[in-house]
Coordinates of N, CA, C and O and ligand atoms in Angstrom, one line a residue:
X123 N -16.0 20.9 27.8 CA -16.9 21.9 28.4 C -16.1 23.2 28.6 O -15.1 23.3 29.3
X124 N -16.6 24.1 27.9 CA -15.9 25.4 28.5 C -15.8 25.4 30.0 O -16.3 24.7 30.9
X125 N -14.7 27.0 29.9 CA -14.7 26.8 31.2 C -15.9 27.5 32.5 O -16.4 27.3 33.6
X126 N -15.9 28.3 31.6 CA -17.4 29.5 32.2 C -18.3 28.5 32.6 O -18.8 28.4 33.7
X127 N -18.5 27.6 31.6 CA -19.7 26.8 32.0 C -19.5 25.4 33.0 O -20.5 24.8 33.6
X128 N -18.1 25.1 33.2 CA -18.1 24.2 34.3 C -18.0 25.4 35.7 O -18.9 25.4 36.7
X129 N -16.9 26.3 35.6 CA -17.5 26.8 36.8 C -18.6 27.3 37.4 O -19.0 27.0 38.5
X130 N -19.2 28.2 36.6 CA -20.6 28.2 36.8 C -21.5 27.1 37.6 O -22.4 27.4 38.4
X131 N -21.1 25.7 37.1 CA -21.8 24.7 37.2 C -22.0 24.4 39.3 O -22.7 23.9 40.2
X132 N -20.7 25.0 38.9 CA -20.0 24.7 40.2 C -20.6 25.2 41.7 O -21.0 24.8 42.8
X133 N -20.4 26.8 41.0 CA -20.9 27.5 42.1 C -22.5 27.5 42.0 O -23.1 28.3 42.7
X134 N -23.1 26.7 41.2 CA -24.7 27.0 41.2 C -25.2 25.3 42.0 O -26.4 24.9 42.1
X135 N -24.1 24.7 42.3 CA -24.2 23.4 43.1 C -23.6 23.8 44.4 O -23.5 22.9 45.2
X136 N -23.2 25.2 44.9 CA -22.7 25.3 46.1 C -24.1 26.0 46.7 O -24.5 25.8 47.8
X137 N -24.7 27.1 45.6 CA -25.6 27.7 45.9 C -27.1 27.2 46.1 O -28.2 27.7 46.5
X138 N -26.7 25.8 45.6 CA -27.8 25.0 45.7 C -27.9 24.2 46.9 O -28.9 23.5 47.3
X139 N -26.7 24.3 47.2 CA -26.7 23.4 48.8 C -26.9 24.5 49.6 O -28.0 24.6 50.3
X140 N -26.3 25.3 49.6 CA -26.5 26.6 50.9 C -27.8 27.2 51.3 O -28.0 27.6 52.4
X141 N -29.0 27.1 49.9 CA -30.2 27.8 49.8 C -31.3 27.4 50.6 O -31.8 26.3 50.7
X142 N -31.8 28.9 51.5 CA -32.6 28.7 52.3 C -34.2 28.1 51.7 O -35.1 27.5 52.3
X143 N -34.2 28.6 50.5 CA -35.4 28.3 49.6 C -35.6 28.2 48.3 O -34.6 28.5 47.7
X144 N -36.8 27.7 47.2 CA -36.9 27.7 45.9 C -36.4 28.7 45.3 O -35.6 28.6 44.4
X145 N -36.9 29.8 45.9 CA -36.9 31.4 45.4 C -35.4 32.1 45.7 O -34.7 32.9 45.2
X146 N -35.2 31.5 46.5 CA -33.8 32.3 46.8 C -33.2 31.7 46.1 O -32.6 32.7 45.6
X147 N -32.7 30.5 45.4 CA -32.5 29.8 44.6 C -32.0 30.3 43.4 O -31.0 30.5 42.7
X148 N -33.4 30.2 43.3 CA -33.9 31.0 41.5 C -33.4 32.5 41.1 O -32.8 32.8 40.1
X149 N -33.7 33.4 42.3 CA -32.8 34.4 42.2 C -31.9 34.9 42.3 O -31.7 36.1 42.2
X150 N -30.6 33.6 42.8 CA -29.2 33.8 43.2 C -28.9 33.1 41.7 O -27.7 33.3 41.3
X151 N -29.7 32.2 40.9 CA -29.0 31.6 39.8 C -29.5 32.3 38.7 O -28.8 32.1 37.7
X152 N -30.8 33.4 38.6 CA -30.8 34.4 37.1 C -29.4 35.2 37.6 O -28.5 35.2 36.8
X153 N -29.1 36.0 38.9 CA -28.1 36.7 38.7 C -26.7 36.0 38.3 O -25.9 36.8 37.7
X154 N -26.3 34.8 38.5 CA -25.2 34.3 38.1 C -24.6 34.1 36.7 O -23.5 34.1 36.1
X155 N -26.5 33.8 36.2 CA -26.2 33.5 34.8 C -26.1 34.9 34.0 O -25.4 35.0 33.0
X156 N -26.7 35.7 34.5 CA -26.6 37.2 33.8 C -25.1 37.3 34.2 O -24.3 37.0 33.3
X157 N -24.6 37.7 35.2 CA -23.0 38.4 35.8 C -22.1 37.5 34.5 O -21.5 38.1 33.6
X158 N -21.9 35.9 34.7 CA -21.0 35.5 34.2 C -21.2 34.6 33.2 O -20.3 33.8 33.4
X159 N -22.1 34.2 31.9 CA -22.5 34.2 31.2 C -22.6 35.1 30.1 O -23.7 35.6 29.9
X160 N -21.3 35.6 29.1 CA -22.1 37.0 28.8 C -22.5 37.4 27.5 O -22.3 38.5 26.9
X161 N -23.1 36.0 27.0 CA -24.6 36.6 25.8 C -25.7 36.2 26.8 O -26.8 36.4 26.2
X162 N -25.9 35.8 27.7 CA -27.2 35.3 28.4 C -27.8 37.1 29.1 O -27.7 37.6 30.2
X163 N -28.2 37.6 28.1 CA -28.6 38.9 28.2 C -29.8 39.3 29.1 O -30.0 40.5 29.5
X164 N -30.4 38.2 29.4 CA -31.7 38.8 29.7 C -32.2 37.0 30.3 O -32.4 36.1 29.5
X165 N -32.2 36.7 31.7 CA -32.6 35.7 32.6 C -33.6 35.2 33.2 O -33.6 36.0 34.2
X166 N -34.5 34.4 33.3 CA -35.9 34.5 34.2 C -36.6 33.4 34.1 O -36.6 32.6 33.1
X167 N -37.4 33.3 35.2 CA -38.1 32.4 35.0 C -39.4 32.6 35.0 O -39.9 33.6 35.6
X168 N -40.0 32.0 34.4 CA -41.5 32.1 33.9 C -42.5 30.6 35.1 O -42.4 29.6 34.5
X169 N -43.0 30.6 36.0 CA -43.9 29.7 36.7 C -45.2 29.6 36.3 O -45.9 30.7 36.3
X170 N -45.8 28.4 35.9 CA -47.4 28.1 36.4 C -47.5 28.6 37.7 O -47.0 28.4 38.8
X171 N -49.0 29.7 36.8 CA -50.0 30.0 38.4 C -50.6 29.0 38.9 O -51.4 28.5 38.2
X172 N -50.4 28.4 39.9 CA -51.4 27.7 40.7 C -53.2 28.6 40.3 O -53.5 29.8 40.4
X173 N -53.9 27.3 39.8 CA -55.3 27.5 40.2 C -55.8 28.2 39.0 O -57.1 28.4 38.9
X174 N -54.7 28.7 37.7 CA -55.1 29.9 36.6 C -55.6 29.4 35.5 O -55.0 28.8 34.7
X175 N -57.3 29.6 35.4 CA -58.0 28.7 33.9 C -58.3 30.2 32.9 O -58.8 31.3 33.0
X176 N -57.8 29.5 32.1 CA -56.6 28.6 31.2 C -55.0 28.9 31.7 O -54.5 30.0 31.9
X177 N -54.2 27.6 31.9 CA -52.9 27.8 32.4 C -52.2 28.9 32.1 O -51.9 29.2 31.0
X178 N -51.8 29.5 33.1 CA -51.1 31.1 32.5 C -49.4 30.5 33.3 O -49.4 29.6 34.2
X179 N -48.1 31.2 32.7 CA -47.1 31.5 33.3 C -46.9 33.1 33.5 O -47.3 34.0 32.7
X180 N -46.2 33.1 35.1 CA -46.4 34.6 35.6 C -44.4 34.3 35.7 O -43.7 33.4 36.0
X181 N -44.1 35.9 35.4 CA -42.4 36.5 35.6 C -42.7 36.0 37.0 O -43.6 36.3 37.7
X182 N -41.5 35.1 37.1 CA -40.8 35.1 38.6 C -39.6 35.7 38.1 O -39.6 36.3 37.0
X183 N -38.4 35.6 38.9 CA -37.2 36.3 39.2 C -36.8 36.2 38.1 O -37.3 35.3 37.4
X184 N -35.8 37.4 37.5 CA -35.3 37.9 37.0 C -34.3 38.7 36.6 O -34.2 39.7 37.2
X185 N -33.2 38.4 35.7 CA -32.1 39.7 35.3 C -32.4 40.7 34.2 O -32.9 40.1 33.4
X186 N -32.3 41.6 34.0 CA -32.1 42.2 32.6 C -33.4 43.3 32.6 O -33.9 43.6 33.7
X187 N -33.7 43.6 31.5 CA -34.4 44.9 31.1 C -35.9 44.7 31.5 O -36.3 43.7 30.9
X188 N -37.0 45.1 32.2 CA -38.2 44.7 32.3 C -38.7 44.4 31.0 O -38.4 44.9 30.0
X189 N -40.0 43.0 31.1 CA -40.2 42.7 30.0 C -41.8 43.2 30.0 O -42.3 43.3 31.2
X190 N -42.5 43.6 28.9 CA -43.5 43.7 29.1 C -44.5 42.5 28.9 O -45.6 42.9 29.1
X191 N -44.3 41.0 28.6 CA -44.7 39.8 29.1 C -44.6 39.4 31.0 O -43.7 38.9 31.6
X192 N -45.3 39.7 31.3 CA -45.3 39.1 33.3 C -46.0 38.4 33.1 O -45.8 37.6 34.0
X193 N -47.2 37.8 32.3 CA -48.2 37.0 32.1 C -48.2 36.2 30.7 O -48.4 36.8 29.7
X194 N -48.1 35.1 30.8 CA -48.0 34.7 29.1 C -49.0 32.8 29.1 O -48.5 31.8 29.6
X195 N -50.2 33.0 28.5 CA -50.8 31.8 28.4 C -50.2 30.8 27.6 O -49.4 31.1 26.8
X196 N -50.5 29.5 27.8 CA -49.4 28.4 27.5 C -50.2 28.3 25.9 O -50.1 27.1 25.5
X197 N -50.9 29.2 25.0 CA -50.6 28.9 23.6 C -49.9 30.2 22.6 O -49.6 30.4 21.4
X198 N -49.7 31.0 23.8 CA -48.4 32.0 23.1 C -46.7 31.8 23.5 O -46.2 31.0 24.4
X199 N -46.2 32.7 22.7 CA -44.7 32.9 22.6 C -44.5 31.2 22.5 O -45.2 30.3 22.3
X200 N -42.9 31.5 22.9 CA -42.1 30.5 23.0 C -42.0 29.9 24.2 O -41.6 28.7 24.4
X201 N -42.4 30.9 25.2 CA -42.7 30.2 26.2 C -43.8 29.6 26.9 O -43.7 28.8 27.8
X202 N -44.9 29.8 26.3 CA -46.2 28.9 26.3 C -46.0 27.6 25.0 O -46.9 26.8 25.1
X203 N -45.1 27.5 24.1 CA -45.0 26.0 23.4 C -44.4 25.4 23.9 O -44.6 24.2 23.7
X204 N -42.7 26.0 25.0 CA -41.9 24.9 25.8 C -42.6 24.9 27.0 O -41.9 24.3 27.7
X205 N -44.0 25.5 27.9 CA -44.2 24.9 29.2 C -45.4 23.7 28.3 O -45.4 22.6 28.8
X206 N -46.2 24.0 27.1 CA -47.2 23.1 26.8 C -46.8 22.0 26.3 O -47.6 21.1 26.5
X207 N -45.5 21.5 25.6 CA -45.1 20.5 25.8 C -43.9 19.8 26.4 O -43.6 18.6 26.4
X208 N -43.2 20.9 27.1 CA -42.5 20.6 28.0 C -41.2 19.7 27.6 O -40.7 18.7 28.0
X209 N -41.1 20.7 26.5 CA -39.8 20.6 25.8 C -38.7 21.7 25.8 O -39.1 22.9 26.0
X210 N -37.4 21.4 25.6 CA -36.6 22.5 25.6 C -36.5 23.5 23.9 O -35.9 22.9 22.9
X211 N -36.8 24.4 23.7 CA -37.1 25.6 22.4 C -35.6 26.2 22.6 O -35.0 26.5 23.6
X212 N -35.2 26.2 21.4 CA -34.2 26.7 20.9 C -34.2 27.3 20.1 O -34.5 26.6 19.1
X213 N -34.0 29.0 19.6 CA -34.4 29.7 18.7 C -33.5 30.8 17.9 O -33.4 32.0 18.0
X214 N -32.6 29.8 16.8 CA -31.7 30.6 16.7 C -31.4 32.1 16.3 O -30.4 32.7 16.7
X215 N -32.7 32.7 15.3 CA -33.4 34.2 14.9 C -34.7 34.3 15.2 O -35.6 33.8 14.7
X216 N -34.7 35.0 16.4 CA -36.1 35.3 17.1 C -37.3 35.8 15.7 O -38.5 35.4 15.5
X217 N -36.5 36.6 15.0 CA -37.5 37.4 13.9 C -37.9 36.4 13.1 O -38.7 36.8 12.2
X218 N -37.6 35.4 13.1 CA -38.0 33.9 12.0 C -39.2 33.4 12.4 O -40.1 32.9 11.8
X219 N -39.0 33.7 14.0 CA -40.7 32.5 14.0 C -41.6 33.3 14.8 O -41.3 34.0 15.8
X220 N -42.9 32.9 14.4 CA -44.1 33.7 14.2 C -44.1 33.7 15.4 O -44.3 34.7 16.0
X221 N -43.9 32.2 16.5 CA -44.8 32.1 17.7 C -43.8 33.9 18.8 O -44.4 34.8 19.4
X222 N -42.5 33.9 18.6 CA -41.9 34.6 19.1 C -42.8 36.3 19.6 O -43.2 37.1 18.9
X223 N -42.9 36.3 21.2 CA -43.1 37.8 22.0 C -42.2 38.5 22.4 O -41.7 38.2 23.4
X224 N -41.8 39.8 21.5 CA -40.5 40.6 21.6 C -40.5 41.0 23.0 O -41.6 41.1 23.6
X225 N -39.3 41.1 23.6 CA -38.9 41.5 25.0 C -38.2 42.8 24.8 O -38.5 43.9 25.2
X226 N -37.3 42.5 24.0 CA -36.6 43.9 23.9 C -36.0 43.5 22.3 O -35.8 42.4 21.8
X227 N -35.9 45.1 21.4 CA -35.5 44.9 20.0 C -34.0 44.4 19.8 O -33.5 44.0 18.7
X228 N -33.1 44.4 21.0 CA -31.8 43.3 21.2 C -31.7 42.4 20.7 O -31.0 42.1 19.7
X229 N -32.8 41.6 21.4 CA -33.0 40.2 21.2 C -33.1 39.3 20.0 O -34.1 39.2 19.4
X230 N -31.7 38.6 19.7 CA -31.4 37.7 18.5 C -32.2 36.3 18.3 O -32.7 35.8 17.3
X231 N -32.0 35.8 19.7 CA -31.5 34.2 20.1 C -32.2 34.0 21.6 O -32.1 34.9 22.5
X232 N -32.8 32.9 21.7 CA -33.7 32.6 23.1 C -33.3 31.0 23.0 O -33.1 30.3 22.0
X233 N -33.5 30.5 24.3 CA -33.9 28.8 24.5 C -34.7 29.5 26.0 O -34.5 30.5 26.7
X234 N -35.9 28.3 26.0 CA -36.3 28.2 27.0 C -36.4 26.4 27.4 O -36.4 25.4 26.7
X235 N -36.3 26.7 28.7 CA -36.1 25.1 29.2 C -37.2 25.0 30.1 O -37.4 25.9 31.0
X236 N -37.9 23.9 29.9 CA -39.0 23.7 31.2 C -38.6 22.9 32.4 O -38.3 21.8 32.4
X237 N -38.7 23.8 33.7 CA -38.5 23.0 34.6 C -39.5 22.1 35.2 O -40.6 22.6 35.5
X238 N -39.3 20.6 35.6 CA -40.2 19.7 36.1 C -40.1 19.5 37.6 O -39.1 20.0 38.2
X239 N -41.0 18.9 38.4 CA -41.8 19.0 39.6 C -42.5 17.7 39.6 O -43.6 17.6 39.1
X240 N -41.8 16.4 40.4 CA -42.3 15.5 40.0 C -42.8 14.8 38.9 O -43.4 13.8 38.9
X241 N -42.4 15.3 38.1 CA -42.4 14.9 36.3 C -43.5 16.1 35.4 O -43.8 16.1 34.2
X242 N -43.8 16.9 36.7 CA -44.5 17.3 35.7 C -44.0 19.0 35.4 O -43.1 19.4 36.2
X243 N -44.6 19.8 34.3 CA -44.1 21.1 34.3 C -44.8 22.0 35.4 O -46.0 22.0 35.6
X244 N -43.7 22.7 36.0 CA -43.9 23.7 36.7 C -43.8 25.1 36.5 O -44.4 26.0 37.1
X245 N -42.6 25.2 35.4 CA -42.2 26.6 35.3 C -41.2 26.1 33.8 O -41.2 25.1 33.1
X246 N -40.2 27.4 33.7 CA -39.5 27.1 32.6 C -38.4 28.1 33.0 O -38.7 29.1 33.8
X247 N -37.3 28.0 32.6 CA -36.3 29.2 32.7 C -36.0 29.6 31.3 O -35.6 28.8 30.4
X248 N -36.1 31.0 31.1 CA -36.1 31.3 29.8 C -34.7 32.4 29.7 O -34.4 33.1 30.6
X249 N -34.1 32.4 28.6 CA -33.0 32.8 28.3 C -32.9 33.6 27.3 O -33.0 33.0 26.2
X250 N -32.7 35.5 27.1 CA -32.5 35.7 25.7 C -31.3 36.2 25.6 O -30.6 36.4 26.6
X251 N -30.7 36.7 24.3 CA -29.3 36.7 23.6 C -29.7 37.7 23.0 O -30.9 37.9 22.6
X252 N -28.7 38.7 22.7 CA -28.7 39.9 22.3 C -27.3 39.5 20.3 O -26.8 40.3 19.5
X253 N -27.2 37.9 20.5 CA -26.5 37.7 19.6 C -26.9 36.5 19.3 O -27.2 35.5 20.0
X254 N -26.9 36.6 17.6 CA -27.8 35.2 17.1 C -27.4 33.9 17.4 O -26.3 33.7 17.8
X255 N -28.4 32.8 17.3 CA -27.6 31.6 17.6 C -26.7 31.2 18.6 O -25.8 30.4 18.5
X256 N -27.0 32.0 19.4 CA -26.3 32.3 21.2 C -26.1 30.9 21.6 O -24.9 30.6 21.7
X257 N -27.0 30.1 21.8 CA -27.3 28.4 22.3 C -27.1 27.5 21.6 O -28.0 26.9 20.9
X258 N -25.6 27.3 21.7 CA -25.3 25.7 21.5 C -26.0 24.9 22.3 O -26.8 25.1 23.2
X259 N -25.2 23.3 21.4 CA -26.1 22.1 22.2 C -25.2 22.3 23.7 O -26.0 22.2 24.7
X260 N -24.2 22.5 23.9 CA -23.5 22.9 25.7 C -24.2 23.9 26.1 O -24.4 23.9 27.4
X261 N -24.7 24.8 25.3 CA -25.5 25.4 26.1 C -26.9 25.2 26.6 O -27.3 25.5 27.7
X262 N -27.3 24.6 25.9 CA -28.6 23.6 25.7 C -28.3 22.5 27.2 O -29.0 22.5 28.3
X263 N -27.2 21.7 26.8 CA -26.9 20.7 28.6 C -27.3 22.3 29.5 O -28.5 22.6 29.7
X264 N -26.7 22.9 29.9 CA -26.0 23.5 30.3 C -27.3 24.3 31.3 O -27.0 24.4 32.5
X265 N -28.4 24.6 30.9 CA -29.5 25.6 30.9 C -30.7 24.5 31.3 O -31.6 24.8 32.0
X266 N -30.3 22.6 30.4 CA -30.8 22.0 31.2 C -31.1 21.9 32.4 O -32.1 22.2 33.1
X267 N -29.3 21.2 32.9 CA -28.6 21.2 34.2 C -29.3 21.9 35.4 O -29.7 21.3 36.5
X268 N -29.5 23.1 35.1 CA -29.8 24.2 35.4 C -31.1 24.4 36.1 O -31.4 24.6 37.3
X269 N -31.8 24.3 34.9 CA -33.5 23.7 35.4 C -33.7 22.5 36.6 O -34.3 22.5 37.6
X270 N -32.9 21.7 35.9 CA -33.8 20.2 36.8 C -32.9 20.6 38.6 O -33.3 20.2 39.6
X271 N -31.4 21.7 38.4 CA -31.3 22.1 40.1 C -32.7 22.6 40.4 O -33.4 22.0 41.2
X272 N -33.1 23.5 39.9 CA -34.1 24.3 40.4 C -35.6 23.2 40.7 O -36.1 23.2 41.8
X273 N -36.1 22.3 39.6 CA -36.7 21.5 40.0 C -36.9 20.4 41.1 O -37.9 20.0 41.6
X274 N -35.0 20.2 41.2 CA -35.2 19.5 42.4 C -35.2 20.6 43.7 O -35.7 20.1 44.7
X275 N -34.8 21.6 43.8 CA -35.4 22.8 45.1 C -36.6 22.9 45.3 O -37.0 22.7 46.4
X276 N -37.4 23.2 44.2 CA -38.7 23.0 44.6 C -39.6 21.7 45.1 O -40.7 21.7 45.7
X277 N -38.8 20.5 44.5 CA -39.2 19.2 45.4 C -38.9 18.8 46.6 O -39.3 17.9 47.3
X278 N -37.7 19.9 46.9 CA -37.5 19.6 48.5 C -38.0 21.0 49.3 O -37.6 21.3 50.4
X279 N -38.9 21.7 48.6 CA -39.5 22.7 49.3 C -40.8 21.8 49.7 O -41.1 21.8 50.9
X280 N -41.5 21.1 49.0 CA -42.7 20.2 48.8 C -42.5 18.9 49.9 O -43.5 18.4 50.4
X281 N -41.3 18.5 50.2 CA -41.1 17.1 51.0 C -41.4 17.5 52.4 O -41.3 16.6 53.3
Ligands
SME170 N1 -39.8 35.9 24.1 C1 -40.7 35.2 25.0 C2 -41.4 36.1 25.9 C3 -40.7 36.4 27.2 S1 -39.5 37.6 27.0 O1 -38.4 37.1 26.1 C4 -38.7 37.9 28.4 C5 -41.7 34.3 24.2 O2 -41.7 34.4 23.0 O3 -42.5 33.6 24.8

């Protein structure tokens, strides 16, 4: 494991004990991965609206350039095919695949990871790269990892 990525790991388990909340959470770990991560260009998480027909994901917290996606229904982008089946998307040339919603003309390389909530999808953390093929499979563990902290914060917001 590199090293960025164990320490990282590290302090985002210290930040995960310390945290007063989901959200605080969420937005002490897009800044982390933006600061010391550095193709992880652009950080955020995407949540299921409670109550929204047809399931919509709305921008929660965030690093990087405003996107003009804040709203994205679960049969667009990349981020409506990894909350609909709630799989992790890995995308090595954004400009290759159709489903892809440009954020910024930077943008090479994305993974999005869905985060779970009792097994089910709640949200997703999405990741883009301003350099192709940004996301290895360590990066991939890595962004996992990452998610299911956040998942389990919101299961102990819920207990
Ligand atoms: N690229 C995403 C949209 C979100 S922005 O990258 C921040 C997608 O294709 O769903």
């Amino acid at each position: 494991m590199s090293t960025s990525i164990a320490d990282v790991k590290k302090e985002l388990d210290q930040i995960g004990r310390d945290a007063r909340s989901a959200n605080e959470f969420m937005s002490q770990m897009t800044k982390l991965l933006h600061d010391r991560m550095l193709k992880y260009n652009w950080v955020g998480f995407y949540m299921l609206e409670p109550g929204s027909q047809p399931p919509m994901l709305a921008l929660g917290s965030f690093q990087g350039a405003m996107t003009p996606h804040t709203r994205i229904p679960l049969h667009q982008g990349i981020c409506g095919a990894a909350a609909s089946t709630g799989k992790t998307i890995r995308v090595d040339d954004v400009n290759k695949d159709p489903r892809y919603l440009a954020c910024s003309i930077e943008t090479k390389s994305e993974i999005v990871v869905p985060v779970f909530v009792r097994g089910k999808v709640a949200g997703e953390l999405d990741i883009d790269s301003h350099f192709p093929a940004a996301f290895g499979d360590e990066d991939q563990e890595f962004v996992e990892y990452c998610a299911a902290l956040v998942g389990k914060q919101l299961e102990k917001s819920l207990a």
